[in-house]
Short mmCIF file of C-alpha atoms and ligand atoms in Angstrom, two decimals:
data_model
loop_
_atom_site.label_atom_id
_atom_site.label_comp_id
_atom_site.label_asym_id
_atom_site.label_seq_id
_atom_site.Cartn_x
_atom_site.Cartn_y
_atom_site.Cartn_z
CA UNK D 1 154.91 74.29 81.89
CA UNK D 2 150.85 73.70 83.10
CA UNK D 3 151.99 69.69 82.47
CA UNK D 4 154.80 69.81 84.94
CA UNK D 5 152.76 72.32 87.48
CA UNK D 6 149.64 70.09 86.91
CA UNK D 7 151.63 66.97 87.78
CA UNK D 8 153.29 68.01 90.76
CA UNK D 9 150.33 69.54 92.18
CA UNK D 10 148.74 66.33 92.10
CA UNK D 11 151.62 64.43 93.85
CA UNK D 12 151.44 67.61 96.94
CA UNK D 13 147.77 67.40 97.26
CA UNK D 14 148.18 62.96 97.58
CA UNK D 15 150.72 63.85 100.16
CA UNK D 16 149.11 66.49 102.08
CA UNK D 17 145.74 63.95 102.15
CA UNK D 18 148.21 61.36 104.10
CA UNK D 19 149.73 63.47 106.39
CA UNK D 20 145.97 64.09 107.43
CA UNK D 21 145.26 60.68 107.53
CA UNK D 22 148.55 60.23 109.80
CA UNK D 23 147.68 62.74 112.36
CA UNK D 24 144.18 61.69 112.56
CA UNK D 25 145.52 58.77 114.00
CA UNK D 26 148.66 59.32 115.46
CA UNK D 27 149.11 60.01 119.39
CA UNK D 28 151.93 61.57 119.71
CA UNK D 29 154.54 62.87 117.03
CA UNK D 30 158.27 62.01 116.85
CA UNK D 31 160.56 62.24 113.85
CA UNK D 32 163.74 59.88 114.37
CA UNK D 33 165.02 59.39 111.22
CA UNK D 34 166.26 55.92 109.61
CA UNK D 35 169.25 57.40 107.17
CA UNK D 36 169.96 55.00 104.12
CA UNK D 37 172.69 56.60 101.98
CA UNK D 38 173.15 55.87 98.32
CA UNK D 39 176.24 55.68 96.01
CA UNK D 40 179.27 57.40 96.91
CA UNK D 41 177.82 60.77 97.56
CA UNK D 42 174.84 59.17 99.63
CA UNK D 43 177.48 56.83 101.53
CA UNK D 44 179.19 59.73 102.69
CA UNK D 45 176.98 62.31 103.75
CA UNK D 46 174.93 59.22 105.51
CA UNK D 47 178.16 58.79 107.44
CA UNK D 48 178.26 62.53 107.98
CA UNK D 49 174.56 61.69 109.66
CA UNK D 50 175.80 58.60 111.88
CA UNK D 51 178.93 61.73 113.21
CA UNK D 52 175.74 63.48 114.57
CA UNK D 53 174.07 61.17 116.21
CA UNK D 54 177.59 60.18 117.90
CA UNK D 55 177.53 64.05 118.67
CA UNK D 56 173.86 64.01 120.08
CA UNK D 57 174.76 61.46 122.08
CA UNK D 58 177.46 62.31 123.67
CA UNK D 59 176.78 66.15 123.96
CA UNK D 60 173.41 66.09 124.77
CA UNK D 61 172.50 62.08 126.10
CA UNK D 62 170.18 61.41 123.19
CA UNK D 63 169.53 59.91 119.86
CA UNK D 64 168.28 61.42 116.75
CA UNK D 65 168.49 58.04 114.58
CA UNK D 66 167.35 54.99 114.59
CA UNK D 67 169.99 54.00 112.64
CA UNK D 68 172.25 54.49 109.16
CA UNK D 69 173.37 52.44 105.98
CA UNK D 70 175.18 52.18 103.33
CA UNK D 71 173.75 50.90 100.03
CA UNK D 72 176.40 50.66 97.02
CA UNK D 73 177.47 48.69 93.67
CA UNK D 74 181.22 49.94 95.38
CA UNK D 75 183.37 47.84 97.84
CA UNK D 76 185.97 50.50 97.82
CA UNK D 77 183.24 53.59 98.84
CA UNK D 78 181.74 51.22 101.27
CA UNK D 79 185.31 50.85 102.57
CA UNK D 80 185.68 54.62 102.90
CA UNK D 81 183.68 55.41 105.88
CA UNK D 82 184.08 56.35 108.95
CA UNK D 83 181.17 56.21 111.35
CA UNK D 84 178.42 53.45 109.64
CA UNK D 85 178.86 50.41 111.41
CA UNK D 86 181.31 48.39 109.32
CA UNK D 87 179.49 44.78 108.58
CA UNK D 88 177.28 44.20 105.76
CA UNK D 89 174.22 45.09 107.80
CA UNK D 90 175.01 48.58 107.30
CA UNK D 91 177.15 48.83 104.39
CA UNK D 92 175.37 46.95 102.16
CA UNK D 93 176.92 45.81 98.92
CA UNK D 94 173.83 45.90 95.83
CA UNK D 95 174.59 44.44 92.39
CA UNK D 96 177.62 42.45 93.32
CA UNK D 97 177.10 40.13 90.56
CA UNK D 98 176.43 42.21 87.52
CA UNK D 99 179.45 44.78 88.91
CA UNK D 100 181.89 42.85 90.38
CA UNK D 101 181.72 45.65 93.09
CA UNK D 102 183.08 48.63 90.85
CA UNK D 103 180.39 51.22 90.74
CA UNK D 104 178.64 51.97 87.48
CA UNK D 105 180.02 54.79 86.25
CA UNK D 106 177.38 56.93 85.65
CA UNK D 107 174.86 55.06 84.25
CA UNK D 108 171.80 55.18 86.43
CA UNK D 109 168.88 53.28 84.35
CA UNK D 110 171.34 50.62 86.20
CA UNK D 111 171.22 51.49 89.03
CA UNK D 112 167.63 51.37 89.49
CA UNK D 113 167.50 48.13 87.63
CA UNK D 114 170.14 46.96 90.18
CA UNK D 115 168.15 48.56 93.14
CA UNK D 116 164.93 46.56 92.05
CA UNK D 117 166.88 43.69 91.93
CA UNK D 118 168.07 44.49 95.41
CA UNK D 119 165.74 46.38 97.53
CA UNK D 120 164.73 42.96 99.56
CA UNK D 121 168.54 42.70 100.54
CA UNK D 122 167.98 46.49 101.83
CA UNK D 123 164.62 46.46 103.65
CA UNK D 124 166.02 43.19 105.02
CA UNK D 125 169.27 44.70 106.31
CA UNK D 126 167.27 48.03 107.86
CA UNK D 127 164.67 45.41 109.54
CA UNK D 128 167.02 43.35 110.91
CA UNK D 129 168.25 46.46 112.91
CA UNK D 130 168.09 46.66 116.90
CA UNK D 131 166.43 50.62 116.87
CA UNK D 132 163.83 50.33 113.66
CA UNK D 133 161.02 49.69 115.67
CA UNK D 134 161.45 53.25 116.73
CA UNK D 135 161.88 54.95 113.23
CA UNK D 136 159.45 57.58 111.97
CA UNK D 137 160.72 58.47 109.29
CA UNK D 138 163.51 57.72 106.50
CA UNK D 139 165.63 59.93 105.06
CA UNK D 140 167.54 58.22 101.68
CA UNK D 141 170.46 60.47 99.99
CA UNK D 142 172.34 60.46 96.50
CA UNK D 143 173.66 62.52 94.30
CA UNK D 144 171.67 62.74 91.37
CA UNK D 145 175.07 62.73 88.85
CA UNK D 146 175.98 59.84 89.24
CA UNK D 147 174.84 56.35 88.23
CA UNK D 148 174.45 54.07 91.69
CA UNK D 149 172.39 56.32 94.12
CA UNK D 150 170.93 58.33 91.23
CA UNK D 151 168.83 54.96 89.75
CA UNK D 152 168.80 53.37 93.39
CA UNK D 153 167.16 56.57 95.50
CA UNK D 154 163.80 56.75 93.45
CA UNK D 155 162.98 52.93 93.47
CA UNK D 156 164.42 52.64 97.18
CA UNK D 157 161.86 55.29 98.01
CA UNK D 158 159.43 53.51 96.06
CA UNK D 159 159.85 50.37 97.72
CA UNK D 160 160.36 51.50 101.40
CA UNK D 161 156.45 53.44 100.79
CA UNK D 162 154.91 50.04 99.60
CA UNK D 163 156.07 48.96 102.78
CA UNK D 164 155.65 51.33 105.56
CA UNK D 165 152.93 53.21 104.20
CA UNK D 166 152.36 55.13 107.05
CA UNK D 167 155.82 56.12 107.74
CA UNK D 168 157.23 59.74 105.75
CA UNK D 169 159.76 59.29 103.32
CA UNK D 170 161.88 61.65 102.43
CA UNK D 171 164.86 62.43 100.06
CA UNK D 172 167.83 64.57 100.46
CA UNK D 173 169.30 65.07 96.47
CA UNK D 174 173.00 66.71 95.97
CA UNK D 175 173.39 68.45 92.30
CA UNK D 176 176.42 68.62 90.95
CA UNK D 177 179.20 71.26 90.69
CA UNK D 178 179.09 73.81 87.55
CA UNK D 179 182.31 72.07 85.84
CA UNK D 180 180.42 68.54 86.20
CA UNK D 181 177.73 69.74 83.73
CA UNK D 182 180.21 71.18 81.41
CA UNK D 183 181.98 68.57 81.07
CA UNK D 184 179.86 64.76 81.20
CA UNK D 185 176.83 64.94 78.85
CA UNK D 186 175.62 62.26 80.53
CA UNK D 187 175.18 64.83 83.73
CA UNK D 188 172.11 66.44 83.58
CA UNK D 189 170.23 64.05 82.43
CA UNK D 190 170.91 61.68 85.19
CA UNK D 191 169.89 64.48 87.66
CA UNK D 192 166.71 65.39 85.79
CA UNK D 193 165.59 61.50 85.64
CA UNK D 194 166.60 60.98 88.98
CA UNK D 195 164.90 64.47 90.63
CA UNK D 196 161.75 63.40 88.35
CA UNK D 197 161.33 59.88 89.42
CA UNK D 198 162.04 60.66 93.14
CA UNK D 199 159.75 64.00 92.86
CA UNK D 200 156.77 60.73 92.10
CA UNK D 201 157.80 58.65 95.35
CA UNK D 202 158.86 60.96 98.07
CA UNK D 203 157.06 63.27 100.17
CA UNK D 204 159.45 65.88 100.14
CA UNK D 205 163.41 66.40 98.90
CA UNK D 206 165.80 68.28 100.12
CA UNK D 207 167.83 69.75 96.82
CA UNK D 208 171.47 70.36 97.75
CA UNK D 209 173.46 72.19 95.58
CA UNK D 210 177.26 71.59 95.83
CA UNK D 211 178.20 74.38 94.01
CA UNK D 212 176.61 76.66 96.56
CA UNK D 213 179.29 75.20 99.13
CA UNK D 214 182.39 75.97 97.10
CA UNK D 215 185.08 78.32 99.03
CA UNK D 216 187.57 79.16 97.27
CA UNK D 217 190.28 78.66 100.27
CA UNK D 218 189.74 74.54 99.90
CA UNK D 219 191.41 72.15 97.79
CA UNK D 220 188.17 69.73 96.13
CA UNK D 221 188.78 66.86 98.20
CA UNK D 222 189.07 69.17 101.54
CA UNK D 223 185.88 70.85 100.01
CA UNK D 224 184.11 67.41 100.00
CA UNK D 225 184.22 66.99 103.34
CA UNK D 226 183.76 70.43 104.49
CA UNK D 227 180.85 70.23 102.11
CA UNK D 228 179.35 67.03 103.76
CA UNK D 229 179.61 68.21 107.10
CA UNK D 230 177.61 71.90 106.03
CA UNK D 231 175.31 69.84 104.75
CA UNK D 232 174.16 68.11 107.64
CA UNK D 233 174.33 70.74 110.27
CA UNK D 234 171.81 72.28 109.98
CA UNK D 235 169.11 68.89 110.72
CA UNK D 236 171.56 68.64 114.15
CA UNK D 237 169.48 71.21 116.12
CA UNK D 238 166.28 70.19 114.38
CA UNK D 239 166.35 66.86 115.50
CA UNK D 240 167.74 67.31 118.34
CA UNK D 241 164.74 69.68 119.58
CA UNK D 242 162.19 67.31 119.27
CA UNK D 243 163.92 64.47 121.16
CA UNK D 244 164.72 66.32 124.51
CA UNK D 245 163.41 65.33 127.56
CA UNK D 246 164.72 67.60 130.49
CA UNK D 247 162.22 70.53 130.78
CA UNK D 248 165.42 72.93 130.84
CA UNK D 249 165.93 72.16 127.36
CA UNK D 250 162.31 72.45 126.14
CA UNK D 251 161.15 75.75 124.61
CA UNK D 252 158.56 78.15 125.63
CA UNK D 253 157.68 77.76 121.78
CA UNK D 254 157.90 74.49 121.06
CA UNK D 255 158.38 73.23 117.33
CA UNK D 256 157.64 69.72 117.58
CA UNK D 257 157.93 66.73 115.12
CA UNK D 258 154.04 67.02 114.05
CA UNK D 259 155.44 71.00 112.90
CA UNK D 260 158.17 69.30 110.99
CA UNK D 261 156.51 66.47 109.41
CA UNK D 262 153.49 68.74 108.56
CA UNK D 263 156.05 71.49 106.52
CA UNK D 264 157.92 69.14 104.68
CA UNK D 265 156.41 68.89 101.17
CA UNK D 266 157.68 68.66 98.13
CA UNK D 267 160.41 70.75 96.61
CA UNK D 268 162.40 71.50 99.98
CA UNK D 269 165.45 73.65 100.92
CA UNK D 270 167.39 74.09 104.58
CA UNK D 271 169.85 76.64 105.84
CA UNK D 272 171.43 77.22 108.86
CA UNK D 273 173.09 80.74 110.31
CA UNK D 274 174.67 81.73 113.71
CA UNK D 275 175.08 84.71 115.19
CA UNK D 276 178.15 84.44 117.55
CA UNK D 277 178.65 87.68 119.65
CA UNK D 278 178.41 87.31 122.93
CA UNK D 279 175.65 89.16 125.11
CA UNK D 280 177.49 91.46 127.50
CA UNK D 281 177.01 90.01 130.76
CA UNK D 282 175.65 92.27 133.61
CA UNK D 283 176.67 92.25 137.09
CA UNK D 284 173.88 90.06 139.56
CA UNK D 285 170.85 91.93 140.29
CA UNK D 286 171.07 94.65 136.92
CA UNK D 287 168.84 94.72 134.45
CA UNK D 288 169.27 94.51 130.73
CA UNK D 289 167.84 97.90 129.76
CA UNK D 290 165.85 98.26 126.31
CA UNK D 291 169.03 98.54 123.81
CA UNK D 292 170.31 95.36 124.84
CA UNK D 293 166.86 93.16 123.89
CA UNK D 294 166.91 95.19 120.50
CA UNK D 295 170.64 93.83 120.27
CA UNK D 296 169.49 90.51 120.86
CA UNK D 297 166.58 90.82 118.22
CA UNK D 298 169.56 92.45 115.77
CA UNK D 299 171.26 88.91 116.52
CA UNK D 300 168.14 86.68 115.43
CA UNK D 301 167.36 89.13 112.44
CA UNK D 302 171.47 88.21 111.57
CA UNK D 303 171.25 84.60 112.15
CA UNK D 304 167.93 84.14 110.18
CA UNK D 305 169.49 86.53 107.10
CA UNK D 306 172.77 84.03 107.45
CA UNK D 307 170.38 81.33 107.10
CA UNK D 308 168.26 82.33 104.23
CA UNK D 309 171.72 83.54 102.34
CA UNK D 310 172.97 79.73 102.86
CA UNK D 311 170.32 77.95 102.06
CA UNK D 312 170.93 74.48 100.36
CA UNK D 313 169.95 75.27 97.06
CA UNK D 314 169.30 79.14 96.44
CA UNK D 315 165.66 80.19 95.41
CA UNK D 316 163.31 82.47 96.02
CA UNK D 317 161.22 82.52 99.27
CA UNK D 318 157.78 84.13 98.15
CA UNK D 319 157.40 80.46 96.30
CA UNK D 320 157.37 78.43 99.55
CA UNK D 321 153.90 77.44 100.83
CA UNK D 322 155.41 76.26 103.81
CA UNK D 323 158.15 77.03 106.19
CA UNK D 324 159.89 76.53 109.56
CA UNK D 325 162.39 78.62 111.39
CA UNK D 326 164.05 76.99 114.69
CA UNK D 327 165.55 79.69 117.63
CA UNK D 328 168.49 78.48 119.72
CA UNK D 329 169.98 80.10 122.30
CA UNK D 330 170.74 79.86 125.71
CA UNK D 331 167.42 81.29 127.39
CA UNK D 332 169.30 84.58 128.19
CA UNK D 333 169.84 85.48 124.81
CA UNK D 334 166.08 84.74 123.59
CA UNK D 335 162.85 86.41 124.48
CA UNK D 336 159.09 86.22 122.63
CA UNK D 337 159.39 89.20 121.48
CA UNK D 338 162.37 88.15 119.34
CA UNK D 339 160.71 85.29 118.18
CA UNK D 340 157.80 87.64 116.99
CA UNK D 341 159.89 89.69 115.12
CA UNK D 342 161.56 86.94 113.26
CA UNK D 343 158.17 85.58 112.11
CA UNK D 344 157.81 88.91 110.76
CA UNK D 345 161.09 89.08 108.88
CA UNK D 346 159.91 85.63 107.33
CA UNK D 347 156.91 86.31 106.79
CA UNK D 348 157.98 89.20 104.84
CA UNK D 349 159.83 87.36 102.44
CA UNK D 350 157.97 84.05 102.13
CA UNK D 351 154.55 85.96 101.70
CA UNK D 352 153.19 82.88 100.58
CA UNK D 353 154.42 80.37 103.29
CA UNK D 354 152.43 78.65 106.78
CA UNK D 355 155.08 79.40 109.28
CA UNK D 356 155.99 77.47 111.93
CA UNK D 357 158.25 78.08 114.45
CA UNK D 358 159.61 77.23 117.85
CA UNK D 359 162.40 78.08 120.48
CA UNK D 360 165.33 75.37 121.56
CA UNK D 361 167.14 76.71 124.95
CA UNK D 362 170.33 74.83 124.48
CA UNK D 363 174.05 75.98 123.85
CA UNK D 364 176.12 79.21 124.92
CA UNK D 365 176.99 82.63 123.24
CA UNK D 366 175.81 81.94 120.32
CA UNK D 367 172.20 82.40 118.95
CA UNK D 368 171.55 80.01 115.72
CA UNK D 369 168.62 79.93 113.61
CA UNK D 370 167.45 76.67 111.08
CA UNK D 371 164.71 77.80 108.32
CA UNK D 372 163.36 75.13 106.56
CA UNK D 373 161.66 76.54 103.28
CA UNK D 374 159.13 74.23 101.54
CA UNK D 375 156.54 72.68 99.25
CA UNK D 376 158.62 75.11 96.27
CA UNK D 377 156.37 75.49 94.13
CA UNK D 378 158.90 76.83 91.36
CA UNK D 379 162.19 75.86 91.41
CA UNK D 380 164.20 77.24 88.61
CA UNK D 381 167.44 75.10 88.92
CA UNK D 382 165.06 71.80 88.60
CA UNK D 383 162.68 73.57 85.80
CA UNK D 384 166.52 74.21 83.91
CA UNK D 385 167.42 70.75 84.03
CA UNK D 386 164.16 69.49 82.57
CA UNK D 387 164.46 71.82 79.72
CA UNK D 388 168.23 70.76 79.52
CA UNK D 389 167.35 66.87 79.20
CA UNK D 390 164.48 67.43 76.73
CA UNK D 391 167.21 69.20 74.45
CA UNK D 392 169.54 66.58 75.07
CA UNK D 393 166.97 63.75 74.17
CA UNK D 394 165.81 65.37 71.20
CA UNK D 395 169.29 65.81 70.24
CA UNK D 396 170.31 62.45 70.79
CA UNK D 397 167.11 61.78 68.65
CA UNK D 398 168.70 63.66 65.85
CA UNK D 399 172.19 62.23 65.78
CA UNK D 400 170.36 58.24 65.98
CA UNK D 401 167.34 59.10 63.46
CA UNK D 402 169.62 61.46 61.53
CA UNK D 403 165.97 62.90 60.55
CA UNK D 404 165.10 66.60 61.99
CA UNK D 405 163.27 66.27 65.50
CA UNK D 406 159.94 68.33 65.18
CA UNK D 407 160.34 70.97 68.30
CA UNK D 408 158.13 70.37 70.61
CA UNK D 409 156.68 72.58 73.82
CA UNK D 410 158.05 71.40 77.55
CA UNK D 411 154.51 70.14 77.98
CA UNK D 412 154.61 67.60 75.78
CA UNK D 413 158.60 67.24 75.49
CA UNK D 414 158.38 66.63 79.78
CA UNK D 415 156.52 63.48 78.69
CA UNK D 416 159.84 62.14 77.08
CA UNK D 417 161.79 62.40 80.23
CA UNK D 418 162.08 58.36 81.31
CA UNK D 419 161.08 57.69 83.96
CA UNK D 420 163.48 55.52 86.27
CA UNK D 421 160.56 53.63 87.82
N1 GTP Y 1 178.45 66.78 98.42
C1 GTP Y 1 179.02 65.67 97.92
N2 GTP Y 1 178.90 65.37 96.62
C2 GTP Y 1 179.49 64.24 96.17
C3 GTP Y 1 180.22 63.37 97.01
N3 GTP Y 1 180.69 62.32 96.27
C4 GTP Y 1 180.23 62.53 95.02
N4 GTP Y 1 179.50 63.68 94.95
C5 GTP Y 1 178.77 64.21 93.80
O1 GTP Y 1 177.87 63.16 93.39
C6 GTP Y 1 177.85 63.02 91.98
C7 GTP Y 1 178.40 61.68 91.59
O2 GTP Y 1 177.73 60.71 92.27
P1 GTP Y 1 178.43 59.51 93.04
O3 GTP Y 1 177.76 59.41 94.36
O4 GTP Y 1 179.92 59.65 93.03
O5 GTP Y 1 178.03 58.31 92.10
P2 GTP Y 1 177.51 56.88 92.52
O6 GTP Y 1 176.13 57.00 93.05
O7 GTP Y 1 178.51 56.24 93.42
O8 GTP Y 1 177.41 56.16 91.11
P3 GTP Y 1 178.51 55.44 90.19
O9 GTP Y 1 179.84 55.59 90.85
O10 GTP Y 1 178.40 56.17 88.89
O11 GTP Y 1 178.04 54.05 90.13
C8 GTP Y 1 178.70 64.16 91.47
O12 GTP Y 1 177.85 65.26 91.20
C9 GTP Y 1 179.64 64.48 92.63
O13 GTP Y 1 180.07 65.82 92.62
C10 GTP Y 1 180.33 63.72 98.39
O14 GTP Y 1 180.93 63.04 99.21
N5 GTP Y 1 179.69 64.87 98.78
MG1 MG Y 2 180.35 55.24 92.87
#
């Protein structure tokens, strides 16, 4: 256990030295995100991205990307979306020669090899694009069961920071469903090679866990894509916030992209709630007396618990160093003194945390809060598939050596997880 905390204290304490370094010399913040997708899973929730930026766009008159790909050993996945440009700029076909474009079904020491072999094809594509001048940030996705996007994310990331050193990377990593670990050995340890060798590269992942998104009311395939789009949602308002321009839209508490870059570290989760009853509206000239502000403070105290309850991966708040909770409302429904006490809820809960927070005066009837809850610095599900792999290996060990594998402590057993880079 001191190994693995030992070794990702080191990789937080590297990052948190750059972000200073960044700042230092950075005029003005802005976090536009460049969204590279990976696999199937990645593909799809990527295209899920390029839907919201269509939606900023046209809602609100702005963009939130710079722009979003595709990268996959698939034709047929590639094929399957929706919103990514469709030419092989954006959908960008890796390891055509070794896979005829059929996917590698599951086996993800490939799919890094095929993502070294690669990554100039990618950086070239993303380069070559008309908005990357204006990224500040990338965003690369996967799901960590599989074999493409699993082996691909880590040494994308990898390659994209030898590049653009200045430039945050993150990673946003979907676990599989319960039934996928019960039933393909070859399950957790793809996700525990995959979360450790992208834990090394990025400077902070977003763990989605798809089983937290199962309802019961959808078929799988329906649940996919209602999955996909809960996924994203809650980045829309984020993002959206820091790239508004019309004062009417700019908070009296403003959570810009230096607050967002500065809390993501690490181990990271994001939820999303909304409080939808509508504020009783008084005649012109009447004041709201005292027990309508408390019911607007009941509202943010609901949205915020919503939020917390959905969070992308569940875990416990007291072991977030950092955090971020975004307000929006229409200015009616919020006040300071709302904000206030919703620091204080958080703050109550993640004890531990810097909170930062900030107010986004946009939409109607509905009051919606985004928490962001990061730099984890104990996250069960992850520690479970660590100890899951090392049992694995060691049996594997067994059945190949047919001699009795000496049982070893997680510090030294972590050592034995490969590495994918
Ligand atoms: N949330 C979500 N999960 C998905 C989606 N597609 C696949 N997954 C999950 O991702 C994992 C499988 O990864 P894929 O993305 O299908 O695999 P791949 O990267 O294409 O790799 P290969 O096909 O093995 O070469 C499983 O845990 C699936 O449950 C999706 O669209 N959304
Ligand atoms: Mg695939």
């Amino acid at each position: 256990m001191r190994l693995v905390n030992n070794l990702l204290m080191g990789v937080d304490t590297a990052a948190q030295y750059k972000y200073a370094y960044n700042n230092a010399f950075s005029i003005r913040w802005k976090v536009k995100l460049l969204v590279i997708g990976c696999g199937q899973c990645g593909g799809r929730i990527a295209d899920e991205f390029a839907r919201l930026n269509r939606k900023a766009r046209v809602q609100r008159g702005i963009d939130i990307i710079t722009g979003t790909f595709a990268a996959n050993t698939d034709i047929a996945d590639l094929s399957g979306l929706s919103f990514i440009t469709p030419d092989y700029h954006h959908r960008i076909l890796i390891g055509g020669q070794k896979t005829s474009g059929h996917g590698l079904g599951k086996i993800n020491e490939l799919g890094a090899e095929i993502a070294r072999e690669d990554s100039d094809k990618v950086i070239e594509a993303i380069r070559m694009s008309p908005q990357f001048a204006e990224t500040d940030a990338f965003l690369l996705i996967a799901g960590a069961a599989g074999g493409t996007g699993s082996g691909a994310i880590p040494v994308l990331t990898q390659h994209l920071k030898e590049r653009y050193i200045q430039k945050p990377l993150y990673n946003l990593i979907v676990l599989p469903f319960k039934y996928e670990e019960a039933t393909e050995e070859r399950t957790i340890y793809n996700v525990a090679t995959c979360l450790k060798s992208s834990y090394l590269v990025a400077d902070a992942i977003f763990l989605v866990d798809n089983q937290r998104y199962v309802r019961k009311d959808f078929s799988l395939k329906n649940n996919i894509v209602k999955i996909n789009s809960l996924v994203v949602e809650p980045f829309y308002n984020l993002l959206c916030a820091g790239e508004e321009k019309k004062p009417k839209f700019i908070g009296a508490k403003i959570l810009d992209a230096g607050d967002i870059i500065q809390t993501l570290v690490g181990w990271t989760v994001i939820g999303y709630g909304r409080s939808r009853t509508p504020l009783i509206r008084l005649p012109f000239g009447e004041q709201h007396d005292f027990r309508d502000k408390a019911t607007e403070t009941q509202k943010g105290i609901h949205a915020m618990n919503e939020a917390i309850s959905e969070l992308s991966l569940q875990c416990n708040p007291t072991d977030a160093k950092r955090a971020l909770y975004l307000v929006t409302a229409s200015p009616q429904e919020t006040n300071m003194e709302q904000i206030k006490e919703l620091a204080d809820s958080l703050k109550r809960i993640a004890t531990e945390a810097i909170i930062r927070s900030g107010d986004y005066p946009r939409g109607k009837g509905s009051l919606d809060v985004t928490i962001v809850l990061s730099e984890l610095t104990n996250v069960s599900k992850v520690m479970d598939y660590f100890t899951k792999t090392i049992d694995y290996i060691s049996a594997i060990k067994k059945r190949w050596e047919g001699i009795e594998y000496e049982h070893k402590g997680i510090e030294d057993a972590f050592r034995d997880i490969p590495s994918l880079l």
